[in-house]
Coordinates of N, CA, C and O in Angstrom, one line a residue:
A1 N 0.8 -1.2 0.0 CA 0.0 0.0 0.0 C 0.9 1.3 0.0 O 0.5 2.2 -0.7
A2 N 2.0 1.2 0.8 CA 2.9 2.4 0.8 C 3.5 2.6 -0.5 O 3.7 3.7 -1.0
Q3 N 3.9 1.5 -1.2 CA 4.5 1.6 -2.5 C 3.5 2.2 -3.5 O 3.9 3.1 -4.3
L4 N 2.3 1.8 -3.5 CA 1.3 2.4 -4.4 C 1.1 3.9 -4.1 O 0.9 4.7 -5.0
A5 N 1.1 4.2 -2.8 CA 0.9 5.6 -2.4 C 2.0 6.5 -2.9 O 1.8 7.6 -3.4
R6 N 3.3 6.0 -2.8 CA 4.4 6.8 -3.3 C 4.3 6.9 -4.8 O 4.6 8.0 -5.3
F7 N 4.0 5.8 -5.5 CA 3.9 5.9 -6.9 C 2.8 6.9 -7.3 O 3.0 7.6 -8.3
A8 N 1.7 6.8 -6.7 CA 0.6 7.7 -7.0 C 1.0 9.2 -6.8 O 0.7 10.0 -7.7
A9 N 1.7 9.5 -5.7 CA 2.2 10.9 -5.5 C 3.1 11.3 -6.6 O 3.0 12.4 -7.1
I10 N 4.1 10.5 -7.0 CA 5.0 10.8 -8.0 C 4.3 10.9 -9.3 O 4.6 11.8 -10.1
G11 N 3.3 10.0 -9.6 CA 2.6 10.1 -10.8 C 1.8 11.3 -11.0 O 1.6 11.9 -12.0
A12 N 1.1 11.7 -9.8 CA 0.3 13.0 -9.8 C 1.2 14.2 -10.2 O 0.9 15.1 -11.0
M13 N 2.4 14.2 -9.5 CA 3.3 15.4 -9.8 C 3.8 15.4 -11.2 O 3.9 16.4 -11.8
S14 N 4.1 14.2 -11.7 CA 4.5 14.0 -13.1 C 3.4 14.5 -14.1 O 3.7 15.1 -15.1
T15 N 2.2 14.1 -13.8 CA 1.0 14.5 -14.7 C 0.9 16.0 -14.7 O 0.7 16.6 -15.7
V16 N 0.9 16.6 -13.5 CA 0.8 18.1 -13.4 C 1.9 18.7 -14.1 O 1.7 19.7 -14.9
G17 N 3.1 18.2 -13.9 CA 4.3 18.7 -14.6 C 4.2 18.7 -16.1 O 4.5 19.6 -16.8
H18 N 3.7 17.5 -16.6 CA 3.5 17.3 -18.0 C 2.5 18.3 -18.6 O 2.8 18.9 -19.6
L19 N 1.4 18.5 -17.9 CA 0.4 19.4 -18.4 C 0.9 20.9 -18.4 O 0.6 21.6 -19.3
L20 N 1.6 21.2 -17.3 CA 2.1 22.6 -17.3 C 3.2 22.9 -18.3 O 3.2 23.9 -19.0
L21 N 4.1 21.9 -18.5 CA 5.1 22.1 -19.6 C 4.5 22.1 -20.9 O 4.8 22.9 -21.8
Y22 N 3.5 21.2 -21.2 CA 2.8 21.2 -22.4 C 2.1 22.6 -22.7 O 2.2 23.1 -23.8
A23 N 1.4 23.1 -21.7 CA 0.8 24.4 -21.9 C 1.7 25.5 -22.2 O 1.5 26.4 -23.0
A24 N 3.0 25.4 -21.6 CA 4.0 26.5 -21.8 C 4.6 26.3 -23.2 O 4.9 27.3 -23.8
L25 N 4.8 25.1 -23.6 CA 5.6 24.8 -24.8 C 4.8 24.8 -26.1 O 5.3 25.1 -27.2
S26 N 3.5 24.4 -26.0 CA 2.7 24.2 -27.2 C 2.5 25.4 -28.1 O 2.5 25.3 -29.3
P27 N 2.4 26.6 -27.5 CA 2.3 27.8 -28.5 C 3.5 27.9 -29.4 O 3.4 28.3 -30.6
A28 N 4.7 27.6 -28.9 CA 5.9 27.8 -29.7 C 6.2 26.5 -30.5 O 6.7 26.6 -31.6
L29 N 6.0 25.4 -29.9 CA 6.4 24.1 -30.6 C 5.3 23.4 -31.4 O 5.6 22.5 -32.1
G30 N 4.1 23.7 -31.0 CA 3.0 22.9 -31.6 C 2.6 21.7 -30.6 O 3.5 21.4 -29.7
A31 N 1.5 21.1 -30.8 CA 1.0 20.1 -29.9 C 1.9 18.9 -29.8 O 2.2 18.5 -28.6
Q32 N 2.2 18.3 -30.9 CA 3.0 17.0 -30.8 C 4.4 17.2 -30.2 O 4.8 16.4 -29.4
A33 N 5.1 18.2 -30.7 CA 6.4 18.4 -30.2 C 6.4 18.8 -28.7 O 7.2 18.3 -27.9
A34 N 5.5 19.7 -28.3 CA 5.4 20.0 -26.9 C 5.0 18.8 -26.0 O 5.6 18.7 -24.9
N35 N 4.1 18.0 -26.5 CA 3.8 16.8 -25.8 C 5.0 15.9 -25.6 O 5.3 15.4 -24.5
A36 N 5.7 15.7 -26.7 CA 6.9 14.7 -26.6 C 8.0 15.3 -25.7 O 8.5 14.5 -24.8
L37 N 8.3 16.6 -25.8 CA 9.3 17.1 -24.9 C 8.9 17.1 -23.5 O 9.6 16.8 -22.5
A38 N 7.7 17.6 -23.2 CA 7.1 17.6 -21.8 C 7.1 16.2 -21.2 O 7.5 16.0 -20.1
L39 N 6.6 15.3 -22.0 CA 6.5 13.9 -21.5 C 7.9 13.3 -21.3 O 8.1 12.6 -20.2
L40 N 8.8 13.5 -22.1 CA 10.2 13.0 -21.9 C 10.8 13.6 -20.7 O 11.4 12.8 -19.9
L41 N 10.7 14.9 -20.5 CA 11.3 15.5 -19.3 C 10.7 14.9 -18.0 O 11.4 14.6 -17.0
C42 N 9.4 14.8 -18.0 CA 8.7 14.2 -16.8 C 9.0 12.8 -16.7 O 9.1 12.3 -15.5
A43 N 9.1 12.0 -17.7 CA 9.4 10.6 -17.6 C 10.7 10.3 -17.0 O 10.9 9.4 -16.2
L44 N 11.7 11.1 -17.4 CA 13.1 10.9 -16.8 C 13.0 11.2 -15.3 O 13.6 10.4 -14.5
A45 N 12.4 12.3 -14.9 CA 12.2 12.6 -13.5 C 11.4 11.5 -12.7 O 11.7 11.1 -11.7
N46 N 10.3 11.1 -13.4 CA 9.5 10.1 -12.8 C 10.2 8.8 -12.6 O 10.1 8.1 -11.5
T47 N 11.0 8.3 -13.6 CA 11.7 7.0 -13.4 C 12.7 7.2 -12.3 O 12.8 6.2 -11.5
A48 N 13.4 8.3 -12.2 CA 14.4 8.5 -11.2 C 13.8 8.5 -9.8 O 14.3 7.9 -8.8
A49 N 12.7 9.2 -9.7 CA 12.0 9.3 -8.4 C 11.4 7.9 -8.0 O 11.5 7.5 -6.8
N50 N 10.7 7.2 -8.9 CA 10.2 5.9 -8.6 C 11.3 4.9 -8.3 O 11.2 4.1 -7.4
R51 N 12.4 5.0 -9.0 CA 13.5 4.1 -8.8 C 14.0 4.2 -7.3 O 14.2 3.2 -6.6
R52 N 14.1 5.4 -6.8 CA 14.6 5.6 -5.5 C 13.5 5.5 -4.4 O 13.6 4.8 -3.4
L53 N 12.4 6.2 -4.6 CA 11.4 6.3 -3.5 C 10.4 5.2 -3.5 O 9.9 4.8 -2.4
T54 N 10.0 4.7 -4.7 CA 8.9 3.7 -4.7 C 9.5 2.3 -4.6 O 9.0 1.4 -3.9
F55 N 10.6 2.1 -5.4 CA 11.2 0.7 -5.5 C 12.5 0.5 -4.7 O 13.0 -0.6 -4.7
G56 N 13.0 1.6 -4.1 CA 14.1 1.4 -3.2 C 15.4 1.2 -3.8 O 16.3 0.7 -3.1
H57 N 15.6 1.5 -5.0 CA 16.9 1.3 -5.7 C 17.7 2.6 -5.5 O 17.4 3.6 -5.9
R58 N 19.0 2.4 -4.9 CA 19.8 3.5 -4.7 C 21.2 3.3 -5.3 O 21.5 2.1 -5.6
G59 N 21.9 4.3 -5.6 CA 23.2 4.1 -6.2 C 23.2 3.9 -7.7 O 22.1 4.0 -8.3
R60 N 24.3 3.7 -8.3 CA 24.4 3.6 -9.7 C 24.2 2.2 -10.3 O 24.0 2.1 -11.5
G61 N 24.2 1.2 -9.4 CA 24.0 -0.2 -9.9 C 22.7 -0.3 -10.6 O 21.6 0.1 -10.0
S62 N 22.7 -0.7 -11.8 CA 21.5 -1.0 -12.6 C 20.8 0.3 -13.1 O 19.7 0.2 -13.7
A63 N 21.3 1.5 -12.7 CA 20.6 2.7 -13.1 C 20.5 2.8 -14.6 O 19.4 3.2 -15.1
L64 N 21.5 2.5 -15.4 CA 21.4 2.6 -16.8 C 20.4 1.7 -17.4 O 19.6 2.1 -18.2
R65 N 20.3 0.5 -16.9 CA 19.3 -0.5 -17.3 C 18.0 0.0 -16.9 O 17.0 -0.1 -17.8
H66 N 17.8 0.5 -15.7 CA 16.5 1.0 -15.3 C 16.0 2.1 -16.2 O 14.8 2.2 -16.6
H67 N 16.9 3.1 -16.5 CA 16.5 4.2 -17.3 C 16.2 3.8 -18.7 O 15.4 4.3 -19.4
G68 N 17.0 2.9 -19.2 CA 16.8 2.4 -20.6 C 15.4 1.7 -20.7 O 14.6 2.0 -21.6
K69 N 15.0 0.9 -19.7 CA 13.7 0.3 -19.7 C 12.6 1.3 -19.5 O 11.5 1.3 -20.1
G70 N 13.0 2.4 -18.7 CA 12.0 3.5 -18.4 C 11.7 4.2 -19.7 O 10.6 4.7 -19.9
L71 N 12.7 4.3 -20.6 CA 12.5 5.0 -21.9 C 11.6 4.2 -22.8 O 10.8 4.7 -23.6
V72 N 11.6 2.8 -22.7 CA 10.7 2.0 -23.5 C 9.3 2.3 -22.9 O 8.3 2.4 -23.7
V73 N 9.1 2.3 -21.6 CA 7.8 2.7 -21.0 C 7.4 4.1 -21.4 O 6.2 4.3 -21.7
F74 N 8.3 5.0 -21.5 CA 8.0 6.4 -22.0 C 7.4 6.3 -23.4 O 6.5 7.0 -23.7
L75 N 8.0 5.5 -24.2 CA 7.5 5.4 -25.7 C 6.1 4.9 -25.7 O 5.3 5.4 -26.5
I76 N 5.7 4.0 -24.8 CA 4.3 3.6 -24.8 C 3.4 4.7 -24.3 O 2.4 5.0 -24.9
G77 N 3.8 5.5 -23.3 CA 3.1 6.7 -22.9 C 3.0 7.7 -24.0 O 2.0 8.4 -24.2
L78 N 4.1 7.9 -24.7 CA 4.1 8.8 -25.9 C 3.2 8.4 -26.9 O 2.5 9.2 -27.5
A79 N 3.1 7.1 -27.2 CA 2.2 6.6 -28.2 C 0.7 6.9 -27.8 O -0.1 7.3 -28.6
L80 N 0.4 6.7 -26.5 CA -0.9 7.0 -26.0 C -1.3 8.4 -26.1 O -2.3 8.8 -26.6
T81 N -0.4 9.3 -25.6 CA -0.7 10.7 -25.5 C -0.7 11.4 -26.9 O -1.6 12.1 -27.3
S82 N 0.3 11.0 -27.7 CA 0.4 11.6 -29.1 C -0.8 11.1 -30.0 O -1.3 11.8 -30.7
G83 N -1.1 9.8 -29.8 CA -2.2 9.2 -30.5 C -3.5 9.8 -30.2 O -4.4 10.1 -31.0
S84 N -3.7 10.1 -28.9 CA -4.9 10.8 -28.4 C -5.0 12.2 -29.0 O -6.1 12.6 -29.4
L85 N -3.9 12.9 -29.0 CA -3.9 14.3 -29.5 C -4.2 14.3 -31.1 O -5.0 15.1 -31.6
A86 N -3.6 13.3 -31.7 CA -3.8 13.2 -33.2 C -5.2 12.8 -33.5 O -5.8 13.4 -34.4
A87 N -5.8 11.9 -32.7 CA -7.2 11.6 -32.9 C -8.1 12.8 -32.7 O -9.1 13.0 -33.4
L88 N -7.8 13.5 -31.6 CA -8.6 14.7 -31.3 C -8.5 15.7 -32.4 O -9.5 16.2 -32.9
H89 N -7.3 16.0 -32.9 CA -7.1 17.0 -33.9 C -7.7 16.6 -35.2 O -8.1 17.4 -36.1
H90 N -7.8 15.3 -35.5 CA -8.4 14.8 -36.7 C -10.0 14.9 -36.6 O -10.6 15.3 -37.5
A91 N -10.5 14.6 -35.4 CA -11.9 14.6 -35.2 C -12.5 16.0 -35.0 O -13.6 16.3 -35.4
A92 N -11.7 16.9 -34.4 CA -12.1 18.2 -34.1 C -10.9 19.2 -34.3 O -10.2 19.6 -33.4
P93 N -10.6 19.5 -35.6 CA -9.5 20.3 -35.9 C -9.4 21.7 -35.2 O -8.3 22.2 -35.0
S94 N -10.5 22.2 -34.8 CA -10.5 23.5 -34.1 C -10.6 23.3 -32.6 O -11.1 24.3 -31.9
A95 N -10.2 22.2 -32.1 CA -10.3 21.9 -30.6 C -9.5 23.0 -29.8 O -8.5 23.4 -30.3
T96 N -10.0 23.4 -28.7 CA -9.3 24.4 -27.9 C -8.2 23.8 -27.2 O -8.0 22.6 -27.0
H97 N -7.3 24.7 -26.6 CA -6.2 24.3 -25.8 C -6.7 23.6 -24.6 O -6.1 22.6 -24.1
A98 N -7.8 24.0 -24.0 CA -8.4 23.3 -22.8 C -8.8 21.9 -23.2 O -8.6 21.0 -22.4
T99 N -9.3 21.7 -24.4 CA -9.7 20.3 -24.8 C -8.4 19.5 -25.0 O -8.4 18.3 -24.6
D100 N -7.4 20.1 -25.5 CA -6.1 19.3 -25.6 C -5.6 18.9 -24.3 O -5.2 17.7 -24.1
L101 N -5.7 19.8 -23.3 CA -5.3 19.4 -21.9 C -6.1 18.3 -21.3 O -5.6 17.4 -20.6
A102 N -7.5 18.4 -21.6 CA -8.4 17.3 -21.0 C -8.0 16.0 -21.6 O -8.0 15.0 -21.0
V103 N -7.8 16.0 -23.0 CA -7.4 14.7 -23.6 C -6.1 14.2 -23.1 O -5.9 13.0 -22.9
L104 N -5.1 15.1 -23.0 CA -3.8 14.7 -22.4 C -4.0 14.1 -21.0 O -3.3 13.2 -20.6
L105 N -4.8 14.7 -20.2 CA -5.0 14.2 -18.9 C -5.6 12.8 -18.9 O -5.0 11.9 -18.2
A106 N -6.6 12.6 -19.6 CA -7.1 11.2 -19.8 C -6.1 10.2 -20.3 O -6.0 9.1 -19.7
A107 N -5.4 10.6 -21.3 CA -4.3 9.7 -21.9 C -3.2 9.4 -20.8 O -2.7 8.3 -20.7
N108 N -2.9 10.5 -20.1 CA -1.8 10.4 -19.1 C -2.2 9.5 -18.0 O -1.4 8.7 -17.4
L109 N -3.5 9.5 -17.6 CA -3.9 8.7 -16.5 C -3.9 7.2 -16.9 O -3.5 6.3 -16.1
T110 N -4.2 6.9 -18.2 CA -4.1 5.6 -18.7 C -2.7 5.1 -18.7 O -2.3 4.0 -18.3
A111 N -1.8 6.0 -19.2 CA -0.4 5.7 -19.3 C 0.2 5.5 -17.9 O 1.1 4.7 -17.8
T112 N -0.3 6.2 -16.9 CA 0.2 6.1 -15.5 C -0.1 4.7 -15.0 O 0.8 4.0 -14.3
V113 N -1.3 4.2 -15.3 CA -1.6 2.8 -14.8 C -0.7 1.8 -15.5 O -0.1 0.9 -14.8
L114 N -0.5 1.9 -16.8 CA 0.4 1.0 -17.5 C 1.8 1.2 -17.0 O 2.5 0.2 -16.8
R115 N 2.2 2.4 -16.7 CA 3.6 2.7 -16.3 C 3.8 1.9 -14.9 O 4.9 1.3 -14.7
F116 N 2.9 2.1 -14.0 CA 3.1 1.4 -12.7 C 3.2 -0.1 -12.9 O 4.1 -0.8 -12.3
L117 N 2.3 -0.7 -13.7 CA 2.4 -2.2 -13.9 C 3.7 -2.5 -14.6 O 4.3 -3.6 -14.2
L118 N 4.2 -1.8 -15.5 CA 5.4 -2.1 -16.2 C 6.7 -1.9 -15.3 O 7.6 -2.7 -15.3
L119 N 6.6 -0.8 -14.6 CA 7.8 -0.5 -13.6 C 7.9 -1.6 -12.6 O 9.0 -2.1 -12.3
R120 N 6.7 -2.0 -12.1 CA 6.7 -3.1 -11.0 C 7.1 -4.5 -11.6 O 7.9 -5.2 -11.0
A121 N 6.5 -4.8 -12.7 CA 6.7 -6.2 -13.2 C 8.0 -6.3 -14.1 O 8.5 -7.4 -14.2
W122 N 8.4 -5.3 -14.7 CA 9.6 -5.4 -15.7 C 10.8 -4.6 -15.3 O 11.9 -5.1 -15.2
V123 N 10.6 -3.3 -15.1 CA 11.7 -2.4 -14.9 C 12.4 -2.6 -13.6 O 13.7 -2.8 -13.6
F124 N 11.7 -2.7 -12.5 CA 12.3 -2.8 -11.2 C 11.9 -4.2 -10.6 O 11.9 -4.3 -9.3
R125 N 11.7 -5.2 -11.4 CA 11.4 -6.5 -10.9 C 12.5 -7.0 -10.0 O 13.7 -6.9 -10.3
A126 N 12.1 -7.5 -8.8 CA 13.1 -8.0 -7.8 C 13.8 -9.2 -8.3 O 13.3 -10.0 -9.0

C-alpha cells in the first residue's frame, strides 16, 4: 500500500508537470512536439523518483538498465498521448487548448496505470 501511495504521488506530480510544460511549450512548438518534450522530461524525473522512492533502488547499480527500460515505458506513454492528440485534432481540428489538456490528462492517467504495472513487473522486478 505504501509503494502504491508513493507511486501515486510521483505520478500525480509528473502528470501536473507534463500538463504545465505542455501548456507552456505548445504555443511555440505545436501540440505534438510540446507533448513529446514535456513527457520526456517528466518521464526521466518520474523514473528516477520511482527508482529511489517507490522501488528502493539507490546508487548507480542498474541505473542505466532501469532508465533504458524506463525509456521504453516512456515510448508507450508517448504513443498513447500523441495518438490521443492526433485523434482529437483529426476529429475536431479546431479543438481548444483546454480540450487538448483534457485529452492529455485522460491519456496520461491511462499511461500512468500502465507505467506502474510495467515498472513493477519489468523495470524494477526483484
